Short mmCIF file of C-alpha atoms and ligand atoms in Angstrom, two decimals:
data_model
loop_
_atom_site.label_atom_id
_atom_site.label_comp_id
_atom_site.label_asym_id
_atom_site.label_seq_id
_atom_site.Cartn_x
_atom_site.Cartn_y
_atom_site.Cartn_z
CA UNK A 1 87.54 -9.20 0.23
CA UNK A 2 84.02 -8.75 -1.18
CA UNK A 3 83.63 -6.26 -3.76
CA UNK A 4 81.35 -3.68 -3.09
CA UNK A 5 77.57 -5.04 -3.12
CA UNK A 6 78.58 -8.50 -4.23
CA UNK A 7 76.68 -11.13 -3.64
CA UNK A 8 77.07 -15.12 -3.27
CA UNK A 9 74.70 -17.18 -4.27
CA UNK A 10 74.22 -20.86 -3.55
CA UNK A 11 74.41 -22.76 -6.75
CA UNK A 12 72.45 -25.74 -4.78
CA UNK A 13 68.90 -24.34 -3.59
CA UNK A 14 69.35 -19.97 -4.77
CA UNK A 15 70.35 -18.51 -1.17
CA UNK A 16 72.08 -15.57 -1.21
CA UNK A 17 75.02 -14.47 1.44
CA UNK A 18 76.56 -11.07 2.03
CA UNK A 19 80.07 -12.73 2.66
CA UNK A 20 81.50 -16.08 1.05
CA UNK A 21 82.04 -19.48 2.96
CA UNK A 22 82.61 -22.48 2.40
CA UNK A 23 79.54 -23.89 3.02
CA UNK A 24 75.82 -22.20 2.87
CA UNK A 25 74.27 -21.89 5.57
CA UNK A 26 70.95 -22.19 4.57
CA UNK A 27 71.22 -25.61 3.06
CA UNK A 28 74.34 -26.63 4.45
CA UNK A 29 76.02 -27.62 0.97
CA UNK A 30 79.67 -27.44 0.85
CA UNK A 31 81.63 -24.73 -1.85
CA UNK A 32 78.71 -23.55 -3.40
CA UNK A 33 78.93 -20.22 -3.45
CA UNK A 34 79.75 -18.46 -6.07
CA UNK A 35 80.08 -14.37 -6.57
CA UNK A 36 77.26 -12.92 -8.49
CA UNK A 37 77.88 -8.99 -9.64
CA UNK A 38 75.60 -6.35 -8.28
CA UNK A 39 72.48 -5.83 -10.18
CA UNK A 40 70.97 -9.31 -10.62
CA UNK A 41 67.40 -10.26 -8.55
CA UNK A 42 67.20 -11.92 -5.27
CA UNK A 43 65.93 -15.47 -5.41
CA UNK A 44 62.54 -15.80 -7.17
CA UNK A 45 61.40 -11.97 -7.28
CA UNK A 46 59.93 -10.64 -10.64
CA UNK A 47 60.05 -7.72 -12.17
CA UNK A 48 58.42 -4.65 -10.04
CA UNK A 49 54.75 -5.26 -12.21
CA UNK A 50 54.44 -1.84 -13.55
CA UNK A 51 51.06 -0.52 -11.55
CA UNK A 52 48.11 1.53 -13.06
CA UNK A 53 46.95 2.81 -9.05
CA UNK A 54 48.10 6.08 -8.05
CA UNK A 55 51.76 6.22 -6.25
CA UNK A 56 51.29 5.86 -2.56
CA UNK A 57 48.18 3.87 -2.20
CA UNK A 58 46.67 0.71 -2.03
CA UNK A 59 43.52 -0.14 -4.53
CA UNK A 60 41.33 -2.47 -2.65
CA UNK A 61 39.60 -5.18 -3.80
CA UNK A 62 36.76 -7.47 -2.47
CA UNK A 63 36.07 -10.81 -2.25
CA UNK A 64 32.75 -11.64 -3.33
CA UNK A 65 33.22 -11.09 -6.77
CA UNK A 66 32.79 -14.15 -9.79
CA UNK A 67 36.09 -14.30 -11.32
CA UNK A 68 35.83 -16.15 -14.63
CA UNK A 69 37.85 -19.88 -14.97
CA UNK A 70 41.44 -18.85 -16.36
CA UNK A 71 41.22 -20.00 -19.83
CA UNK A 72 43.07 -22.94 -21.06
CA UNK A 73 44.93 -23.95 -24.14
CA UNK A 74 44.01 -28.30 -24.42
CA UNK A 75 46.76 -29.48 -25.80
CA UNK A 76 45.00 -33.04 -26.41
CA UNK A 77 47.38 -34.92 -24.94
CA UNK A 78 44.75 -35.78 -22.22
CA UNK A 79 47.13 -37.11 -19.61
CA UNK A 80 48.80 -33.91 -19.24
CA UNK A 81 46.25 -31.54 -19.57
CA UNK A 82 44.49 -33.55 -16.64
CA UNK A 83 47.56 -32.77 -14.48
CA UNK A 84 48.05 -29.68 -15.58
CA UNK A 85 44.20 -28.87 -14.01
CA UNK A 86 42.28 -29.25 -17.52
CA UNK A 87 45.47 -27.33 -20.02
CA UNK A 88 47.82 -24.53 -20.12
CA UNK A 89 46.98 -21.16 -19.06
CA UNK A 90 47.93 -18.60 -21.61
CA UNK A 91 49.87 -15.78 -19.51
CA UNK A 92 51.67 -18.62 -17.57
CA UNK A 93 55.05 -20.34 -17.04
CA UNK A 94 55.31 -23.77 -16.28
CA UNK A 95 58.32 -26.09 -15.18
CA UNK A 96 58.57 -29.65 -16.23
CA UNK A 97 61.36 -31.07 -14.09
CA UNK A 98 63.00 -34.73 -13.64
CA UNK A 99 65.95 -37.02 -14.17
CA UNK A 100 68.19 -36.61 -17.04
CA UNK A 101 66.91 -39.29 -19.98
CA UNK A 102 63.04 -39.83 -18.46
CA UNK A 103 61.59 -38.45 -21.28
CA UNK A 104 60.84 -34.12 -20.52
CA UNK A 105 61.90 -33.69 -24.56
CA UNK A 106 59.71 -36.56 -25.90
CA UNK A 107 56.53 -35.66 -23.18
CA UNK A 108 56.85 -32.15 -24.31
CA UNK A 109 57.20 -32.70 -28.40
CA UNK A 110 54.27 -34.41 -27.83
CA UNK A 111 52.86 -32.19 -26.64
CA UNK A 112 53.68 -29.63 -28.51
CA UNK A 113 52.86 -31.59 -31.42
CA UNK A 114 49.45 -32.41 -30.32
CA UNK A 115 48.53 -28.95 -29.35
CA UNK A 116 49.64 -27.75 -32.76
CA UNK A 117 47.54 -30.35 -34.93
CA UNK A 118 44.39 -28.62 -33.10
CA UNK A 119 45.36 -25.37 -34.03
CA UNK A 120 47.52 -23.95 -31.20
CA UNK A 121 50.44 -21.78 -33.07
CA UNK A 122 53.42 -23.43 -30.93
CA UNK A 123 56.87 -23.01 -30.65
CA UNK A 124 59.53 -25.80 -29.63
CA UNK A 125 63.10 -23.82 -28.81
CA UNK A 126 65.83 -26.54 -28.23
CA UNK A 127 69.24 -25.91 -26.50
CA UNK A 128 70.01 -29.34 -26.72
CA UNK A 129 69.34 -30.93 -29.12
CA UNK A 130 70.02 -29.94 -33.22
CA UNK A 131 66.87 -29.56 -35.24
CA UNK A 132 68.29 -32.38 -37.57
CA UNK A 133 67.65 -34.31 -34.17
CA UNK A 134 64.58 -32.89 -33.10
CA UNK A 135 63.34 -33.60 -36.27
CA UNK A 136 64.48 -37.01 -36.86
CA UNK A 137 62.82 -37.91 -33.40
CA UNK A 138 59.24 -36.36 -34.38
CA UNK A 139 59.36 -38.41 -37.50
CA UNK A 140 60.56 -41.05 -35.66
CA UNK A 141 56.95 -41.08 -33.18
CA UNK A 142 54.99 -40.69 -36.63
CA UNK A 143 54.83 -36.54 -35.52
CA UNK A 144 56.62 -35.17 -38.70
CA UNK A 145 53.18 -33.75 -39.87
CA UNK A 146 52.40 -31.56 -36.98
CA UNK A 147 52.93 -27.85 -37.63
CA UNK A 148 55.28 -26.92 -34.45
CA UNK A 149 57.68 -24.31 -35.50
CA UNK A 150 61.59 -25.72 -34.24
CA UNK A 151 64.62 -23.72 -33.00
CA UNK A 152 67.54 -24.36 -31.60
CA UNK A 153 69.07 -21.39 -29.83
CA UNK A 154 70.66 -20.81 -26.43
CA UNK A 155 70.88 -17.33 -26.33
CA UNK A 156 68.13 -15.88 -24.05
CA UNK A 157 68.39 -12.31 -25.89
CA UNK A 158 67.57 -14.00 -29.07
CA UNK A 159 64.75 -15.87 -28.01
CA UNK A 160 62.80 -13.42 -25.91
CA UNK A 161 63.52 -11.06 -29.25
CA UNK A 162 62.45 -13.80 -31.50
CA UNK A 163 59.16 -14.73 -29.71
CA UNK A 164 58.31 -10.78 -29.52
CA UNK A 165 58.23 -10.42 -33.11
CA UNK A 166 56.33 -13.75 -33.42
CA UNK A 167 52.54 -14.68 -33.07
CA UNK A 168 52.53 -17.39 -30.83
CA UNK A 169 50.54 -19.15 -28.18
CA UNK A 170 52.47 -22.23 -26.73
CA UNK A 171 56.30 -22.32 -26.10
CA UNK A 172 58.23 -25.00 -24.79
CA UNK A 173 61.91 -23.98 -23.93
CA UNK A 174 64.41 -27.32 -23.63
CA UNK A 175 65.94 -26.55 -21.60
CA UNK A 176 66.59 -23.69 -19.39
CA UNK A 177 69.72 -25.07 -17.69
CA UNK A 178 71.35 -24.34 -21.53
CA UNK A 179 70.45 -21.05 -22.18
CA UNK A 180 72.39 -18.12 -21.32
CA UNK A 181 72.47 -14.20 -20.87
CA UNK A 182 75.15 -12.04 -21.92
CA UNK A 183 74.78 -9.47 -19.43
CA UNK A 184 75.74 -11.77 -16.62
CA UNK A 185 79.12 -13.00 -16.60
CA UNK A 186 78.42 -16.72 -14.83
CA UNK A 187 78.27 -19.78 -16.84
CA UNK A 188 74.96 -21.10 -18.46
CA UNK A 189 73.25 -23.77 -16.23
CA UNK A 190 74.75 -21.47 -13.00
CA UNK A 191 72.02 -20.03 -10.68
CA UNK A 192 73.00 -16.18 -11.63
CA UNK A 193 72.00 -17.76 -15.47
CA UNK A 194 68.77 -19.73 -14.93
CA UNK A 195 67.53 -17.38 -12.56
CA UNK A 196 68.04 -14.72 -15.57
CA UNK A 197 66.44 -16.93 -17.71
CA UNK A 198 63.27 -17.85 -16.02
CA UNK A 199 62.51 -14.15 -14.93
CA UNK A 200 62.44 -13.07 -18.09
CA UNK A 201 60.83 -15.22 -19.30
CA UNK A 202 57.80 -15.49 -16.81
CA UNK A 203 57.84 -11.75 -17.93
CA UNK A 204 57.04 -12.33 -21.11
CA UNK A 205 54.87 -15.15 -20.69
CA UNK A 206 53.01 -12.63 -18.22
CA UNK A 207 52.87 -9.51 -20.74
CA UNK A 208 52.65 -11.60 -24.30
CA UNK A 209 49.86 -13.63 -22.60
CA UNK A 210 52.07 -17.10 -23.94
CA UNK A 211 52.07 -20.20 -22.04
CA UNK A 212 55.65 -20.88 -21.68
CA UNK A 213 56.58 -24.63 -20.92
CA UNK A 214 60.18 -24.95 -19.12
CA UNK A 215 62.02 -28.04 -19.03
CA UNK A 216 64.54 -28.47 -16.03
CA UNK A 217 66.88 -31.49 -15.43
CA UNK A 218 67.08 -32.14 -11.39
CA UNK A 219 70.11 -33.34 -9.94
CA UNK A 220 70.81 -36.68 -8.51
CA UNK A 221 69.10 -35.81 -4.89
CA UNK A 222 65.92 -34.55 -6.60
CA UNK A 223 66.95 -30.61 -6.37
CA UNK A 224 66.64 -28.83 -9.62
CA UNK A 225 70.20 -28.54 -10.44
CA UNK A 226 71.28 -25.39 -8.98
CA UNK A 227 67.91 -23.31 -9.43
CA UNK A 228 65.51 -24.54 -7.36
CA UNK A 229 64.75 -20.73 -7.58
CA UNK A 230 62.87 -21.46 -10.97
CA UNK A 231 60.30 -23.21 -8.97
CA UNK A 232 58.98 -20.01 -7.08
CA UNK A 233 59.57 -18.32 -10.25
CA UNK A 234 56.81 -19.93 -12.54
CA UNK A 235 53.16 -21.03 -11.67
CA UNK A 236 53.21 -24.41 -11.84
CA UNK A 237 55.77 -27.27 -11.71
CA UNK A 238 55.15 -30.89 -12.53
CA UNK A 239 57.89 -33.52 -12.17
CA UNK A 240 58.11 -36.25 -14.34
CA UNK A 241 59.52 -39.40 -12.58
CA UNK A 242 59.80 -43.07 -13.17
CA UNK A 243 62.81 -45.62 -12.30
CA UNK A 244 65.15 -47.07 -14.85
CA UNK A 245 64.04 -50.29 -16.34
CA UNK A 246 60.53 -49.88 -16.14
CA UNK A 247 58.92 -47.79 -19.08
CA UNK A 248 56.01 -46.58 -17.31
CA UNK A 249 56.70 -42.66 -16.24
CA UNK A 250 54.43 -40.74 -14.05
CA UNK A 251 53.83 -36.68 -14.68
CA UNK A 252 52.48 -35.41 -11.03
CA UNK A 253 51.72 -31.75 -9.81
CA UNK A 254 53.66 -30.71 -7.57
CA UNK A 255 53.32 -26.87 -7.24
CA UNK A 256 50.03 -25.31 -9.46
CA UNK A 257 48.47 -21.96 -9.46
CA UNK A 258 45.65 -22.94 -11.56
CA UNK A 259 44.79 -26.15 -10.54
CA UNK A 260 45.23 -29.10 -8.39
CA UNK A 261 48.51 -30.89 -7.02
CA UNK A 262 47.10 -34.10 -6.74
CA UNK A 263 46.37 -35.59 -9.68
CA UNK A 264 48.90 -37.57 -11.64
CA UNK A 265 49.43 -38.35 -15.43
CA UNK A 266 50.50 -42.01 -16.42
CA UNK A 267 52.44 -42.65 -19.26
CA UNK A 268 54.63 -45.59 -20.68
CA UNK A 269 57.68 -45.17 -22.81
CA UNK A 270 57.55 -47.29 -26.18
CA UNK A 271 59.66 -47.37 -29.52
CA UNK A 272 57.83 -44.59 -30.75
CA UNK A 273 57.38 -41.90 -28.13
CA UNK A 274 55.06 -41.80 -24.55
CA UNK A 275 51.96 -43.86 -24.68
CA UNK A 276 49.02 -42.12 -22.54
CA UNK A 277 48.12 -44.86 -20.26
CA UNK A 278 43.96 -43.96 -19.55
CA UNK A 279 43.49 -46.36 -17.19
CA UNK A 280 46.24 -46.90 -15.03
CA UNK A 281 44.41 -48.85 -12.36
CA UNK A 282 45.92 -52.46 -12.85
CA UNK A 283 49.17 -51.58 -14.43
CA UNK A 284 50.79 -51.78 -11.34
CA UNK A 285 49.85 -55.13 -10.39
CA UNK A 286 51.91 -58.72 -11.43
CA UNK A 287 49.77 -60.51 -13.19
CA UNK A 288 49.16 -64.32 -13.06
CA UNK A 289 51.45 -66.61 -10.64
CA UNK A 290 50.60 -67.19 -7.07
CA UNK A 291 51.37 -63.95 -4.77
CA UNK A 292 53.89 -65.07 -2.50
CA UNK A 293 54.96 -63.78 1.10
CA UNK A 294 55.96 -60.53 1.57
CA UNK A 295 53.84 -59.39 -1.61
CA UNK A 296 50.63 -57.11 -0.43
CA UNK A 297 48.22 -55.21 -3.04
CA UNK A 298 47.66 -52.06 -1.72
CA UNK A 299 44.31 -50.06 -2.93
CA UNK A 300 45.58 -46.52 -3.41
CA UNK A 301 44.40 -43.49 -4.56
CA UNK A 302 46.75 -41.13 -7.00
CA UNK A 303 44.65 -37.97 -7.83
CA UNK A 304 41.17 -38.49 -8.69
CA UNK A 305 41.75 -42.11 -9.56
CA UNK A 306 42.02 -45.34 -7.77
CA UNK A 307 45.26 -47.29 -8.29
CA UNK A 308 46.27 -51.09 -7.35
CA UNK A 309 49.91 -51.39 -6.54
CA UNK A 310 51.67 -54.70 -5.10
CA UNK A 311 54.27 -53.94 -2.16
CA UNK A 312 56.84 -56.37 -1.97
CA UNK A 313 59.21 -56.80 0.97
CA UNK A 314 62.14 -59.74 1.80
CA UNK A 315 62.70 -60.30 5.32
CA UNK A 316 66.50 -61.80 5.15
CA UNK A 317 69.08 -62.48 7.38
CA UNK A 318 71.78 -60.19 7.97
CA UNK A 319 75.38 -60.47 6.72
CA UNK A 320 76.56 -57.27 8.28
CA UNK A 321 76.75 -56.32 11.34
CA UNK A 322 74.63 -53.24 10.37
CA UNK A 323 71.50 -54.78 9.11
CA UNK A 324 70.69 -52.99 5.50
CA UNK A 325 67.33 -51.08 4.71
CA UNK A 326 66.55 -50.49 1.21
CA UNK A 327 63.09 -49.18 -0.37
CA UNK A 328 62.02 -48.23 -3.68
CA UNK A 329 58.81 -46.23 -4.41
CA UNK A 330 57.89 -45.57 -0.57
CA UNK A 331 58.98 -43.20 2.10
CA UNK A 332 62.54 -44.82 3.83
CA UNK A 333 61.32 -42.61 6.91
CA UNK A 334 57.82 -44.02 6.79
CA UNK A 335 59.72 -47.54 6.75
CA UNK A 336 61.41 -46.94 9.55
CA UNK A 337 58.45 -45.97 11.33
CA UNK A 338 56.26 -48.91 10.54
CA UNK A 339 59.53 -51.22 11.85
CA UNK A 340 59.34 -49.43 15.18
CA UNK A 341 55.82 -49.74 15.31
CA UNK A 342 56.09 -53.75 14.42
CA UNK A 343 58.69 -54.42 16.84
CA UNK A 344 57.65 -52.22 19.66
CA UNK A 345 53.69 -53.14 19.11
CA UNK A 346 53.79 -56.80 17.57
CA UNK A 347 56.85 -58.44 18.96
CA UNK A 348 58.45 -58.70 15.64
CA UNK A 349 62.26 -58.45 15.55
CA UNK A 350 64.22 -56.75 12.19
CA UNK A 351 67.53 -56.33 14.63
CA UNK A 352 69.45 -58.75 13.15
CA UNK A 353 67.42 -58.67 9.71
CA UNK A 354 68.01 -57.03 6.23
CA UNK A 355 64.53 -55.38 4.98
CA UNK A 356 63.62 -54.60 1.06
CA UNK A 357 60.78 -52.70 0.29
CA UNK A 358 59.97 -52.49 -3.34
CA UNK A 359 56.68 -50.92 -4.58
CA UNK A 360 55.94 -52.89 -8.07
CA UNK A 361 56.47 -51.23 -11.23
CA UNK A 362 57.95 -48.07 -10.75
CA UNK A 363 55.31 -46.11 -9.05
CA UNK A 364 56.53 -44.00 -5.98
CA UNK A 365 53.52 -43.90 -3.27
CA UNK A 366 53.38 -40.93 -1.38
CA UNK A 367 50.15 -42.06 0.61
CA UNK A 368 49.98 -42.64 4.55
CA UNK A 369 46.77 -45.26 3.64
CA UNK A 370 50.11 -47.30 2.33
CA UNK A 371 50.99 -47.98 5.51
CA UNK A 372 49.29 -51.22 6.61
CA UNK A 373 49.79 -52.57 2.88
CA UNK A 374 53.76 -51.72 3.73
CA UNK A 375 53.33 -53.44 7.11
CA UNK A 376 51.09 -56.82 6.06
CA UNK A 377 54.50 -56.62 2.94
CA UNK A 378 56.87 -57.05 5.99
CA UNK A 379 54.90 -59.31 8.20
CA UNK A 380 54.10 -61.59 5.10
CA UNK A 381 57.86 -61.57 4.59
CA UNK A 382 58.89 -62.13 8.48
CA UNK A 383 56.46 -64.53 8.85
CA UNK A 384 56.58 -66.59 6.06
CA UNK A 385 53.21 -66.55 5.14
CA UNK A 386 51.43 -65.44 1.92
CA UNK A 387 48.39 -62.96 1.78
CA UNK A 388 44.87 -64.39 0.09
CA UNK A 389 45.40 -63.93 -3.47
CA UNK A 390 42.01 -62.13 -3.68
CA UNK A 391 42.59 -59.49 -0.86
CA UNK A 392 43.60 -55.80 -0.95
CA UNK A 393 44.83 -53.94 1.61
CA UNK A 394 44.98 -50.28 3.34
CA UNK A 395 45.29 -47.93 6.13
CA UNK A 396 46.58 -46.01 8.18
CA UNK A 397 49.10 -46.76 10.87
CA UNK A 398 49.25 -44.45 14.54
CA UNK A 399 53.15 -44.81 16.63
CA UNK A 400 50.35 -46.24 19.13
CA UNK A 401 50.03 -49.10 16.75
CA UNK A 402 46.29 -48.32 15.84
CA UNK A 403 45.00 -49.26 12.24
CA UNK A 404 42.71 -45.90 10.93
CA UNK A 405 40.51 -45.23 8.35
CA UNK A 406 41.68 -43.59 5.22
CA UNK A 407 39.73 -41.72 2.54
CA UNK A 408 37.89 -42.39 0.03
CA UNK A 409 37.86 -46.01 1.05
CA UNK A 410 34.02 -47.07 -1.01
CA UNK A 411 36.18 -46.02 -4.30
CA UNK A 412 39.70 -48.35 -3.34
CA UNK A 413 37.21 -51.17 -2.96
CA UNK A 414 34.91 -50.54 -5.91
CA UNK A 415 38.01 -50.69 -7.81
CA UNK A 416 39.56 -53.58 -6.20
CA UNK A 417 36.16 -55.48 -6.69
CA UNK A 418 36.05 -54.19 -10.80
CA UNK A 419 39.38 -55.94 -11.12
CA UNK A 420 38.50 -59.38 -9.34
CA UNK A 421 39.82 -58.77 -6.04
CA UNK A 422 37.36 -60.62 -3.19
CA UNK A 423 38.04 -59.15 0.02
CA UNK A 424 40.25 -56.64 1.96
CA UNK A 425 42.06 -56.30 4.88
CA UNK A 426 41.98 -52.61 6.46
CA UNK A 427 40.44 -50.33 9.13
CA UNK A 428 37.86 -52.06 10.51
CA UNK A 429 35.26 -49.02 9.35
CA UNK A 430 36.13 -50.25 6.20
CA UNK A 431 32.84 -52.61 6.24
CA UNK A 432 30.91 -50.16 6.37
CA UNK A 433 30.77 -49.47 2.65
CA UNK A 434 29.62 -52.69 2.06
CA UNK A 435 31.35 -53.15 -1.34
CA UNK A 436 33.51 -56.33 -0.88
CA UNK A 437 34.00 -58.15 2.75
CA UNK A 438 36.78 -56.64 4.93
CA UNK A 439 38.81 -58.45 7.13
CA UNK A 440 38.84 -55.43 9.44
CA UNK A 441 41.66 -54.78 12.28
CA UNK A 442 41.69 -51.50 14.95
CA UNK A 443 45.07 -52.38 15.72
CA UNK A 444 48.62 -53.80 14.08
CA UNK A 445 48.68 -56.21 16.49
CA UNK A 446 46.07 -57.63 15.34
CA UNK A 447 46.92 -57.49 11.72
CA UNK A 448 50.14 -59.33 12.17
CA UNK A 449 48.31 -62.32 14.31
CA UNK A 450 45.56 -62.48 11.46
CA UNK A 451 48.64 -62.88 8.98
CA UNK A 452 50.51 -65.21 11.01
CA UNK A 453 47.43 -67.45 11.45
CA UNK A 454 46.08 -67.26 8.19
CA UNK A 455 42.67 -65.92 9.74
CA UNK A 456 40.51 -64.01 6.79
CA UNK A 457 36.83 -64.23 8.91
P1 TYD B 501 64.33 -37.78 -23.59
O1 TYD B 501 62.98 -37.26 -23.91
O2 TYD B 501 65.45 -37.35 -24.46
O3 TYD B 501 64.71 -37.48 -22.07
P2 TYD B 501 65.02 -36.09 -21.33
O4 TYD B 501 64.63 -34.99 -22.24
O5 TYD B 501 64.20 -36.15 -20.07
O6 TYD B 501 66.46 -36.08 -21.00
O7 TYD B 501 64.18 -39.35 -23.57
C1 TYD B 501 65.29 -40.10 -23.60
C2 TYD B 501 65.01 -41.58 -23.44
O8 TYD B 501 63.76 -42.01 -23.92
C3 TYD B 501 66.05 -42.28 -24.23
O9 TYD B 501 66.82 -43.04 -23.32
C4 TYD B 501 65.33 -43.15 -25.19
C5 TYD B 501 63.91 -43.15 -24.74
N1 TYD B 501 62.98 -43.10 -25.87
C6 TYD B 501 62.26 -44.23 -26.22
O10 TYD B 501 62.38 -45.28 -25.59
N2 TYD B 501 61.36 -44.16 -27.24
C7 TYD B 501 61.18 -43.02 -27.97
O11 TYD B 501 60.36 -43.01 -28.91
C8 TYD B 501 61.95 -41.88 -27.63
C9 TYD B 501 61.79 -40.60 -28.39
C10 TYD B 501 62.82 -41.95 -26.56
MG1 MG B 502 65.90 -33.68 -23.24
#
């Protein structure tokens, strides 16, 4: 029987439910509800903000008046500030979330120690990690000098009293799955705990006027473990991603009050720390050796700045009688839509066929102008026959099998033509900008013929 105003939350994505079962119904995850006592917040609501209007009306505003640029605390570490829209805004909380081991402690002691050295009073509160370790891994990066204040505490009481008492402007908290309330009886890391956490501390990022920094680990199937709740909580969230065995790691936007989503930070992972990566636009690409089939450079775009990426794809035979489908870095939806598309529209066949799709170096492309550099991958592959060396590609592909424009497309070839590339193959409007000669198609059928005849006119 439920006790009297209990609630059960999801420990998955934060729903709550009047009466337990065994699975939630709003994300269908089996036994993961759990009892939370009476009291504690619904999912992602703050504190009631205490109001200076008088009770029982509303104090309009208008529109039309200049609000000043929220002010920003640079930390220096110019990769994330530019993803963060230009720094972090005093008064808010962020949430820095990815893959156990990516990096979120040694991104954010960077950071922290960065912002310090130019004068920002910061704060680095560890729940994981023992200051002898902390330590030992600043020195390690050559950032034992930096004046960033260390703590390692769990308890959520201590820390919200401690960073009352203290002047302070930055705060990272690592992480918030560790710490822990003791007026709530469920575990630390549970979504009763972390939802504890984060409110109160958005609440005194809000009222102290502190940017607060939280780091969150996310689960294997890219949920925040349990609290996805955290993310309506604070005002921004970036995630940092990258795959295992490459060491370049890419910080992108993906919720931000104060800024842009779009823009993305590149970073690679050496002996001593995260190396800002400034210019990321060739990083992505193999260098040297001949390109072989199935290997397409697509001309992308990942924030403000252009990017070249190779797409790779293998075309096999099948040993199963289920042919496999495996991609890294793309969209396995979007993959299945530009095989319909090639089989329906081009008379290609991947029936009886095993497809890879592998985006080079780690990068994960989120872009729809991917799409014919995905497609010319596959065809390459299917057909045996290798793309120009010189030639980038992009575009957009329709279920009707047309080939459209994409944005932005005088900046992919400037870029393409600043690092040697000779020609492209895209939406035939793509000529227009007159930048580098375009081997232009309106259609996938076409695309696929000019592959399999080797026809770059
Ligand atoms: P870490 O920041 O602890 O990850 P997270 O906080 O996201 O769990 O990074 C852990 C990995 O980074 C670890 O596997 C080792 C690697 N690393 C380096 O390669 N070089 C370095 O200088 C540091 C500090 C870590
Ligand atoms: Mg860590």
């Amino acid at each position: 029987m439920a006790r009297d105003g209990a609630v059960y939350a999801c420990q998955a994505c934060g729903a709550t439910h009047t009466k337990w079962s065994g699975r939630c119904d709003a994300c269908t995850a089996w036994n993961t509800l759990v009892e939370e006592l009476p009291g504690s917040r619904p999912p992602g609501a703050l504190a009631p903000a205490r109001s200076t209007k008088l009770r029982g009306g509303l104090a309009f505003e208008t529109l039309d008046i200049d609000t000043p640029a929220p002010p920003r605390i640079v930390t220096g570490c110019d990769e994330f500030d530019r993803v963060c829209g230009g720094g972090v805004v005093p008064g808010s909380a962020m949430l820095i979330a990815g893959d156990p081991g990516v990096g979120k402690s040694t991104l954010l002691l960077q950071v922290a120690a960065s912002a310090a050295l130019r004068g920002v009073n910061c704060v680095y509160v560890s729940g994981e990690e023992a200051i002898e370790q902390v330590r030992a891994r600043a020195q390690r990066m050559g950032l034992g000098a930096a004046p960033v204040r260390l703590a390692a505490e769990t308890s959520l009481r201590d820390i919200v009293e401690g960073l009352k008492r203290e002047p302070v402007e930055l705060v990272v908290i690592d992480s918030i799955q560790t710490l822990w309330s003791d007026q709530l009886e469920a575990g630390p890391g549970s979504v009763a705990q972390v939802r504890a956490a984060a409110g109160e501390l958005v609440r005194l990022a809000k009222k102290r006027r502190i940017a607060i920094i939280l780091v969150g680990h996310v689960t294997k199937d890219g949920q925040i473990a349990g609290p996805r709740v955290v993310e309506h909580m604070v005002d921004a969230v970036l995630s940092f991603e990258g795959e295992r065995g490459y060491p370049f790691r890419i910080l992108r936007g993906t919720k931000n009050r104060f800024g842009a989503t779009d823009e993305i930070g590149v970073f690679e992972m050496s002996d001593a720390g995260l190396r800002e990566v400034k210019n990321p636009s060739a990083l992505f690409l193999n260098e040297g050796g001949e390109r072989a089939a199935g290997a397409a450079v697509f001309a992308g775009i990942e924030g403000s700045r252009p990017v070249l990426v190779e797409f790779q794809a293998l075309v096999a035979p099948s040993a199963y009688g289920t042919p496999r489908r495996a991609v890294v870095g793309w969209d396995s939806g979007r993959l299945a839509m530009v095989l319909a598309v090639l089989e329906a529209r081009c008379g290609l066949s991947f029936g009886q066929r095993d497809v890879y799709l592998n985006v080079a170096g780690g990068l994960r492309i989120t872009e729809p102008a991917a799409d014919l550099a995905a497609a010319a991958a596959l065809a390459s592959s299917a057909l045996e026959q290798p793309l120009p060396q010189d030639c980038v590609v992009f575009g957009e592909i329709s279920l009707s099998g047309e080939v459209r424009s994409v944005g932005r497309m005088e900046s992919r070839l400037k870029e393409a033509a600043k690092l040697g590339f000779g020609r492209a193959f895209g939406p035939a409007s793509a000529a227009e900008a007159g930048v580098l000669p375009v081997a232009g198609v309106t259609r996938l059928a076409d695309a696929v013929r000019r592959i399999g005849d080797n026809d770059w006119r």
